[in-house]
């Protein structure tokens, strides 16, 4: 089942769009099935869980951290993480930089924007993000590479609303790219779309879809 779903989703993705298989709360055996089907990028939302999986699974897996990251836990994932999707404050960005320097790495990150109407989702507002980028201190952080933006739409059946939220992040991405990263080829990722809305996210310009339950089934918390 898992292998079939991976192949099915992979076959629908246009060129330039990559699949992050969100394996949080699922055991190593489920990840191994996806791995044998060719999947190499996996997304996790808990530091301890991702680190344990990193230590026990094949070393060519790219681990993406997609959850809310606390500054005191950054040090555990910085040595191996391939991409941190959820940078939602300058303070967190600076801590990733500090730990990455210690680990002798440059760590790839995405800035998370709050586009949903729910209050529970993390992220910068567009204005907070503009202010942080204008302020300019981030340019001196030599051990983080800002590769793009990430966002989550409201959890709703209203497809018009989801579409509007993804479109707003798509146009904000183009603004940020042309204003602050026009000459930076690394800034090119837009992480949006989950099991129930990734087709719409792709239409709005997503380059990284984060799909969990459609591949692995429902999570048992
Ligand atoms: C859990 C999670 C996903 C995957 O959600 P599904 O609905 O299972 O596809 C995607 N992105 C983030 C940030 C998540 O926390």
PDB file of C-alpha atoms and ligand atoms in Angstrom:
ATOM      1  CA  UNK A   1       0.000   0.000   0.000  1.00  0.00           C
ATOM      2  CA  UNK A   2       2.652   2.478   1.080  1.00  0.00           C
ATOM      3  CA  UNK A   3       4.818   1.706  -1.946  1.00  0.00           C
ATOM      4  CA  UNK A   4       1.868   2.087  -4.320  1.00  0.00           C
ATOM      5  CA  UNK A   5       0.856   5.409  -2.831  1.00  0.00           C
ATOM      6  CA  UNK A   6       4.390   6.761  -3.042  1.00  0.00           C
ATOM      7  CA  UNK A   7       4.587   5.769  -6.712  1.00  0.00           C
ATOM      8  CA  UNK A   8       1.169   7.189  -7.457  1.00  0.00           C
ATOM      9  CA  UNK A   9       1.923  10.562  -5.867  1.00  0.00           C
ATOM     10  CA  UNK A  10       5.418  10.735  -7.361  1.00  0.00           C
ATOM     11  CA  UNK A  11       3.936  10.131 -10.818  1.00  0.00           C
ATOM     12  CA  UNK A  12       1.529  13.080 -10.458  1.00  0.00           C
ATOM     13  CA  UNK A  13       4.135  15.636  -9.462  1.00  0.00           C
ATOM     14  CA  UNK A  14       5.182  18.078 -12.181  1.00  0.00           C
ATOM     15  CA  UNK A  15       8.873  18.579 -12.803  1.00  0.00           C
ATOM     16  CA  UNK A  16      10.444  20.708 -10.097  1.00  0.00           C
ATOM     17  CA  UNK A  17       8.038  19.611  -7.363  1.00  0.00           C
ATOM     18  CA  UNK A  18       9.410  17.238  -4.719  1.00  0.00           C
ATOM     19  CA  UNK A  19       7.586  14.996  -2.274  1.00  0.00           C
ATOM     20  CA  UNK A  20       8.300  15.182   1.445  1.00  0.00           C
ATOM     21  CA  UNK A  21       6.829  11.973   2.898  1.00  0.00           C
ATOM     22  CA  UNK A  22       5.592  13.002   6.341  1.00  0.00           C
ATOM     23  CA  UNK A  23       6.340   9.978   8.531  1.00  0.00           C
ATOM     24  CA  UNK A  24       5.690  11.473  11.984  1.00  0.00           C
ATOM     25  CA  UNK A  25       4.144   8.989  14.434  1.00  0.00           C
ATOM     26  CA  UNK A  26       4.772   6.109  12.023  1.00  0.00           C
ATOM     27  CA  UNK A  27       7.317   3.378  12.784  1.00  0.00           C
ATOM     28  CA  UNK A  28      10.584   2.639  10.999  1.00  0.00           C
ATOM     29  CA  UNK A  29       8.954  -0.264   9.127  1.00  0.00           C
ATOM     30  CA  UNK A  30       6.582   2.137   7.367  1.00  0.00           C
ATOM     31  CA  UNK A  31       9.488   4.411   6.390  1.00  0.00           C
ATOM     32  CA  UNK A  32      11.457   1.400   5.105  1.00  0.00           C
ATOM     33  CA  UNK A  33       8.569   0.474   2.803  1.00  0.00           C
ATOM     34  CA  UNK A  34       8.546   3.984   1.348  1.00  0.00           C
ATOM     35  CA  UNK A  35      12.339   3.933   1.116  1.00  0.00           C
ATOM     36  CA  UNK A  36      12.283   0.707  -0.879  1.00  0.00           C
ATOM     37  CA  UNK A  37       9.809   2.377  -3.259  1.00  0.00           C
ATOM     38  CA  UNK A  38      12.466   5.007  -3.923  1.00  0.00           C
ATOM     39  CA  UNK A  39      11.413   7.743  -1.494  1.00  0.00           C
ATOM     40  CA  UNK A  40      14.358   9.583   0.094  1.00  0.00           C
ATOM     41  CA  UNK A  41      12.885  12.742   1.657  1.00  0.00           C
ATOM     42  CA  UNK A  42      11.020  12.303   4.939  1.00  0.00           C
ATOM     43  CA  UNK A  43       9.405  14.935   7.158  1.00  0.00           C
ATOM     44  CA  UNK A  44       9.133  14.786  10.943  1.00  0.00           C
ATOM     45  CA  UNK A  45       7.761  17.196  13.526  1.00  0.00           C
ATOM     46  CA  UNK A  46       9.365  16.059  16.796  1.00  0.00           C
ATOM     47  CA  UNK A  47      13.083  16.430  17.511  1.00  0.00           C
ATOM     48  CA  UNK A  48      13.525  13.242  19.529  1.00  0.00           C
ATOM     49  CA  UNK A  49      11.548  11.110  17.117  1.00  0.00           C
ATOM     50  CA  UNK A  50      13.397  12.398  14.050  1.00  0.00           C
ATOM     51  CA  UNK A  51      16.790  11.940  15.702  1.00  0.00           C
ATOM     52  CA  UNK A  52      16.018   8.347  16.703  1.00  0.00           C
ATOM     53  CA  UNK A  53      14.851   7.574  13.163  1.00  0.00           C
ATOM     54  CA  UNK A  54      17.911   9.259  11.650  1.00  0.00           C
ATOM     55  CA  UNK A  55      20.152   7.067  13.791  1.00  0.00           C
ATOM     56  CA  UNK A  56      18.468   3.794  12.907  1.00  0.00           C
ATOM     57  CA  UNK A  57      17.523   4.217   9.230  1.00  0.00           C
ATOM     58  CA  UNK A  58      19.606   4.464   6.006  1.00  0.00           C
ATOM     59  CA  UNK A  59      22.022   7.365   5.993  1.00  0.00           C
ATOM     60  CA  UNK A  60      21.047   8.636   2.544  1.00  0.00           C
ATOM     61  CA  UNK A  61      17.620   9.722   3.815  1.00  0.00           C
ATOM     62  CA  UNK A  62      17.093  13.507   3.711  1.00  0.00           C
ATOM     63  CA  UNK A  63      15.411  14.499   6.963  1.00  0.00           C
ATOM     64  CA  UNK A  64      13.202  17.580   6.821  1.00  0.00           C
ATOM     65  CA  UNK A  65      12.033  19.102  10.082  1.00  0.00           C
ATOM     66  CA  UNK A  66       8.482  20.408   9.531  1.00  0.00           C
ATOM     67  CA  UNK A  67       7.293  21.019  13.104  1.00  0.00           C
ATOM     68  CA  UNK A  68       7.521  23.878  15.549  1.00  0.00           C
ATOM     69  CA  UNK A  69      11.166  24.001  16.618  1.00  0.00           C
ATOM     70  CA  UNK A  70      12.124  25.161  20.093  1.00  0.00           C
ATOM     71  CA  UNK A  71      15.439  27.001  20.366  1.00  0.00           C
ATOM     72  CA  UNK A  72      16.731  24.673  23.089  1.00  0.00           C
ATOM     73  CA  UNK A  73      16.335  21.662  20.765  1.00  0.00           C
ATOM     74  CA  UNK A  74      18.020  23.079  17.668  1.00  0.00           C
ATOM     75  CA  UNK A  75      21.372  21.551  18.589  1.00  0.00           C
ATOM     76  CA  UNK A  76      20.074  17.979  18.329  1.00  0.00           C
ATOM     77  CA  UNK A  77      19.042  18.183  14.681  1.00  0.00           C
ATOM     78  CA  UNK A  78      21.563  20.637  13.228  1.00  0.00           C
ATOM     79  CA  UNK A  79      24.303  18.034  12.668  1.00  0.00           C
ATOM     80  CA  UNK A  80      22.232  16.055  10.149  1.00  0.00           C
ATOM     81  CA  UNK A  81      19.014  17.862   9.127  1.00  0.00           C
ATOM     82  CA  UNK A  82      18.619  18.569   5.374  1.00  0.00           C
ATOM     83  CA  UNK A  83      16.005  21.337   5.621  1.00  0.00           C
ATOM     84  CA  UNK A  84      14.206  23.080   8.488  1.00  0.00           C
ATOM     85  CA  UNK A  85      10.808  24.242   7.175  1.00  0.00           C
ATOM     86  CA  UNK A  86       9.501  26.166  10.172  1.00  0.00           C
ATOM     87  CA  UNK A  87      11.716  29.159  10.993  1.00  0.00           C
ATOM     88  CA  UNK A  88       9.227  31.565  12.564  1.00  0.00           C
ATOM     89  CA  UNK A  89      11.419  34.120  14.371  1.00  0.00           C
ATOM     90  CA  UNK A  90      14.771  35.853  13.967  1.00  0.00           C
ATOM     91  CA  UNK A  91      15.780  34.416  17.328  1.00  0.00           C
ATOM     92  CA  UNK A  92      15.298  30.863  16.044  1.00  0.00           C
ATOM     93  CA  UNK A  93      17.169  31.642  12.820  1.00  0.00           C
ATOM     94  CA  UNK A  94      20.102  33.022  14.830  1.00  0.00           C
ATOM     95  CA  UNK A  95      20.154  29.940  17.065  1.00  0.00           C
ATOM     96  CA  UNK A  96      20.240  27.615  14.045  1.00  0.00           C
ATOM     97  CA  UNK A  97      23.167  29.694  12.739  1.00  0.00           C
ATOM     98  CA  UNK A  98      25.010  29.467  16.074  1.00  0.00           C
ATOM     99  CA  UNK A  99      24.579  25.706  16.349  1.00  0.00           C
ATOM    100  CA  UNK A 100      25.387  25.166  12.676  1.00  0.00           C
ATOM    101  CA  UNK A 101      28.679  27.017  13.115  1.00  0.00           C
ATOM    102  CA  UNK A 102      29.540  24.718  16.028  1.00  0.00           C
ATOM    103  CA  UNK A 103      28.698  21.701  13.895  1.00  0.00           C
ATOM    104  CA  UNK A 104      30.740  23.038  10.967  1.00  0.00           C
ATOM    105  CA  UNK A 105      27.744  23.147   8.618  1.00  0.00           C
ATOM    106  CA  UNK A 106      25.599  25.528   6.663  1.00  0.00           C
ATOM    107  CA  UNK A 107      21.982  24.543   7.357  1.00  0.00           C
ATOM    108  CA  UNK A 108      19.179  25.041   4.821  1.00  0.00           C
ATOM    109  CA  UNK A 109      16.021  26.661   6.171  1.00  0.00           C
ATOM    110  CA  UNK A 110      12.638  28.023   5.083  1.00  0.00           C
ATOM    111  CA  UNK A 111      10.827  30.960   6.681  1.00  0.00           C
ATOM    112  CA  UNK A 112       7.342  29.980   7.851  1.00  0.00           C
ATOM    113  CA  UNK A 113       4.472  32.360   7.077  1.00  0.00           C
ATOM    114  CA  UNK A 114       1.147  32.375   8.845  1.00  0.00           C
ATOM    115  CA  UNK A 115      -1.454  32.249   6.070  1.00  0.00           C
ATOM    116  CA  UNK A 116      -4.266  30.289   7.758  1.00  0.00           C
ATOM    117  CA  UNK A 117      -7.191  31.842   9.568  1.00  0.00           C
ATOM    118  CA  UNK A 118      -6.695  29.607  12.593  1.00  0.00           C
ATOM    119  CA  UNK A 119      -4.769  31.236  15.391  1.00  0.00           C
ATOM    120  CA  UNK A 120      -2.965  28.064  16.358  1.00  0.00           C
ATOM    121  CA  UNK A 121      -0.613  27.919  13.400  1.00  0.00           C
ATOM    122  CA  UNK A 122       2.867  29.363  13.800  1.00  0.00           C
ATOM    123  CA  UNK A 123       4.705  31.698  11.482  1.00  0.00           C
ATOM    124  CA  UNK A 124       5.571  35.277  10.569  1.00  0.00           C
ATOM    125  CA  UNK A 125       2.872  37.565   9.212  1.00  0.00           C
ATOM    126  CA  UNK A 126       3.847  39.030   5.826  1.00  0.00           C
ATOM    127  CA  UNK A 127       4.646  42.345   7.529  1.00  0.00           C
ATOM    128  CA  UNK A 128       6.750  40.741  10.252  1.00  0.00           C
ATOM    129  CA  UNK A 129       8.678  38.849   7.612  1.00  0.00           C
ATOM    130  CA  UNK A 130       9.266  41.996   5.535  1.00  0.00           C
ATOM    131  CA  UNK A 131      10.440  43.840   8.658  1.00  0.00           C
ATOM    132  CA  UNK A 132      12.868  41.058   9.559  1.00  0.00           C
ATOM    133  CA  UNK A 133      14.297  40.963   6.028  1.00  0.00           C
ATOM    134  CA  UNK A 134      14.524  44.775   5.811  1.00  0.00           C
ATOM    135  CA  UNK A 135      16.311  44.956   9.123  1.00  0.00           C
ATOM    136  CA  UNK A 136      19.095  43.023   7.454  1.00  0.00           C
ATOM    137  CA  UNK A 137      20.829  41.314  10.379  1.00  0.00           C
ATOM    138  CA  UNK A 138      20.123  37.913   8.816  1.00  0.00           C
ATOM    139  CA  UNK A 139      22.671  38.724   6.098  1.00  0.00           C
ATOM    140  CA  UNK A 140      25.491  38.289   8.598  1.00  0.00           C
ATOM    141  CA  UNK A 141      24.439  34.739   9.505  1.00  0.00           C
ATOM    142  CA  UNK A 142      26.963  32.695   7.535  1.00  0.00           C
ATOM    143  CA  UNK A 143      25.787  29.240   8.672  1.00  0.00           C
ATOM    144  CA  UNK A 144      22.173  29.350   7.551  1.00  0.00           C
ATOM    145  CA  UNK A 145      20.972  29.412   3.970  1.00  0.00           C
ATOM    146  CA  UNK A 146      17.446  30.759   3.484  1.00  0.00           C
ATOM    147  CA  UNK A 147      16.084  28.561   0.671  1.00  0.00           C
ATOM    148  CA  UNK A 148      12.501  29.828   0.533  1.00  0.00           C
ATOM    149  CA  UNK A 149       9.166  29.951   2.338  1.00  0.00           C
ATOM    150  CA  UNK A 150       6.715  27.545   3.949  1.00  0.00           C
ATOM    151  CA  UNK A 151       3.060  27.812   4.904  1.00  0.00           C
ATOM    152  CA  UNK A 152      -0.050  25.860   5.859  1.00  0.00           C
ATOM    153  CA  UNK A 153      -3.551  26.661   4.658  1.00  0.00           C
ATOM    154  CA  UNK A 154      -6.546  26.649   6.961  1.00  0.00           C
ATOM    155  CA  UNK A 155      -7.867  23.174   7.681  1.00  0.00           C
ATOM    156  CA  UNK A 156     -11.175  23.549   5.841  1.00  0.00           C
ATOM    157  CA  UNK A 157     -13.244  22.025   3.035  1.00  0.00           C
ATOM    158  CA  UNK A 158     -13.610  25.469   1.484  1.00  0.00           C
ATOM    159  CA  UNK A 159     -11.384  25.034  -1.556  1.00  0.00           C
ATOM    160  CA  UNK A 160     -11.767  28.687  -2.586  1.00  0.00           C
ATOM    161  CA  UNK A 161     -10.344  29.792   0.744  1.00  0.00           C
ATOM    162  CA  UNK A 162      -7.452  27.322   0.530  1.00  0.00           C
ATOM    163  CA  UNK A 163      -6.745  28.521  -2.988  1.00  0.00           C
ATOM    164  CA  UNK A 164      -6.738  32.138  -1.856  1.00  0.00           C
ATOM    165  CA  UNK A 165      -4.313  31.384   0.980  1.00  0.00           C
ATOM    166  CA  UNK A 166      -1.914  29.481  -1.283  1.00  0.00           C
ATOM    167  CA  UNK A 167      -2.101  32.234  -3.912  1.00  0.00           C
ATOM    168  CA  UNK A 168      -1.276  34.855  -1.285  1.00  0.00           C
ATOM    169  CA  UNK A 169       1.817  32.900  -0.244  1.00  0.00           C
ATOM    170  CA  UNK A 170       2.751  32.359  -3.892  1.00  0.00           C
ATOM    171  CA  UNK A 171       2.693  36.080  -4.578  1.00  0.00           C
ATOM    172  CA  UNK A 172       4.513  36.863  -1.333  1.00  0.00           C
ATOM    173  CA  UNK A 173       7.193  34.359  -2.414  1.00  0.00           C
ATOM    174  CA  UNK A 174       7.683  36.275  -5.679  1.00  0.00           C
ATOM    175  CA  UNK A 175       7.906  39.553  -3.785  1.00  0.00           C
ATOM    176  CA  UNK A 176      10.523  38.214  -1.348  1.00  0.00           C
ATOM    177  CA  UNK A 177      12.499  36.599  -4.161  1.00  0.00           C
ATOM    178  CA  UNK A 178      12.649  39.783  -6.235  1.00  0.00           C
ATOM    179  CA  UNK A 179      13.229  42.137  -3.294  1.00  0.00           C
ATOM    180  CA  UNK A 180      15.835  40.317  -1.191  1.00  0.00           C
ATOM    181  CA  UNK A 181      16.999  37.196  -3.043  1.00  0.00           C
ATOM    182  CA  UNK A 182      16.989  38.120  -6.740  1.00  0.00           C
ATOM    183  CA  UNK A 183      20.641  37.089  -7.102  1.00  0.00           C
ATOM    184  CA  UNK A 184      20.506  34.089  -4.785  1.00  0.00           C
ATOM    185  CA  UNK A 185      19.865  30.850  -6.689  1.00  0.00           C
ATOM    186  CA  UNK A 186      19.388  28.940  -3.421  1.00  0.00           C
ATOM    187  CA  UNK A 187      16.186  30.851  -2.701  1.00  0.00           C
ATOM    188  CA  UNK A 188      13.719  28.833  -4.784  1.00  0.00           C
ATOM    189  CA  UNK A 189      11.612  26.580  -2.550  1.00  0.00           C
ATOM    190  CA  UNK A 190       7.971  27.077  -1.667  1.00  0.00           C
ATOM    191  CA  UNK A 191       6.792  24.417   0.785  1.00  0.00           C
ATOM    192  CA  UNK A 192       3.014  24.160   0.786  1.00  0.00           C
ATOM    193  CA  UNK A 193       0.389  21.466   0.395  1.00  0.00           C
ATOM    194  CA  UNK A 194      -0.577  18.451   2.496  1.00  0.00           C
ATOM    195  CA  UNK A 195      -2.613  15.281   1.827  1.00  0.00           C
ATOM    196  CA  UNK A 196      -5.917  17.068   1.260  1.00  0.00           C
ATOM    197  CA  UNK A 197      -4.706  20.167  -0.568  1.00  0.00           C
ATOM    198  CA  UNK A 198      -1.429  19.472  -2.382  1.00  0.00           C
ATOM    199  CA  UNK A 199      -2.956  19.617  -5.871  1.00  0.00           C
ATOM    200  CA  UNK A 200      -4.077  23.182  -5.222  1.00  0.00           C
ATOM    201  CA  UNK A 201      -0.712  24.019  -3.683  1.00  0.00           C
ATOM    202  CA  UNK A 202       1.064  22.841  -6.836  1.00  0.00           C
ATOM    203  CA  UNK A 203      -1.181  25.027  -8.980  1.00  0.00           C
ATOM    204  CA  UNK A 204      -0.180  27.965  -6.792  1.00  0.00           C
ATOM    205  CA  UNK A 205       3.551  27.313  -7.254  1.00  0.00           C
ATOM    206  CA  UNK A 206       4.576  24.851  -4.535  1.00  0.00           C
ATOM    207  CA  UNK A 207       7.937  23.105  -5.008  1.00  0.00           C
ATOM    208  CA  UNK A 208       7.765  20.876  -1.904  1.00  0.00           C
ATOM    209  CA  UNK A 209       4.561  19.068  -0.919  1.00  0.00           C
ATOM    210  CA  UNK A 210       4.399  17.565   2.569  1.00  0.00           C
ATOM    211  CA  UNK A 211       2.164  14.503   2.384  1.00  0.00           C
ATOM    212  CA  UNK A 212       1.584  12.211   5.366  1.00  0.00           C
ATOM    213  CA  UNK A 213      -1.746  10.459   5.865  1.00  0.00           C
ATOM    214  CA  UNK A 214      -2.322   9.868   2.145  1.00  0.00           C
ATOM    215  CA  UNK A 215       0.826   7.715   2.140  1.00  0.00           C
ATOM    216  CA  UNK A 216       0.961   6.185   5.595  1.00  0.00           C
ATOM    217  CA  UNK A 217      -2.686   6.222   6.720  1.00  0.00           C
ATOM    218  CA  UNK A 218      -4.078   7.947   9.773  1.00  0.00           C
ATOM    219  CA  UNK A 219      -1.702   8.729  12.617  1.00  0.00           C
ATOM    220  CA  UNK A 220      -2.354   7.278  16.063  1.00  0.00           C
ATOM    221  CA  UNK A 221      -1.280   9.883  18.622  1.00  0.00           C
TER     222      UNK A 221
HETATM  223  C1  LIG B   1       1.571  16.579   9.773  1.00  0.00           C
HETATM  224  C2  LIG B   1       1.979  17.628   8.824  1.00  0.00           C
HETATM  225  C3  LIG B   1       1.831  17.437   7.432  1.00  0.00           C
HETATM  226  C4  LIG B   1       1.193  16.213   6.804  1.00  0.00           C
HETATM  227  O1  LIG B   1      -0.176  16.227   6.979  1.00  0.00           O
HETATM  228  P1  LIG B   1      -1.149  15.162   6.222  1.00  0.00           P
HETATM  229  O2  LIG B   1      -2.477  15.798   6.286  1.00  0.00           O
HETATM  230  O3  LIG B   1      -1.064  13.892   7.002  1.00  0.00           O
HETATM  231  O4  LIG B   1      -0.644  15.014   4.843  1.00  0.00           O
HETATM  232  C5  LIG B   1       2.290  18.446   6.600  1.00  0.00           C
HETATM  233  N1  LIG B   1       2.852  19.566   7.089  1.00  0.00           N
HETATM  234  C6  LIG B   1       2.998  19.782   8.403  1.00  0.00           C
HETATM  235  C7  LIG B   1       3.627  21.040   8.870  1.00  0.00           C
HETATM  236  C8  LIG B   1       2.562  18.828   9.314  1.00  0.00           C
HETATM  237  O5  LIG B   1       2.706  19.063  10.627  1.00  0.00           O
END
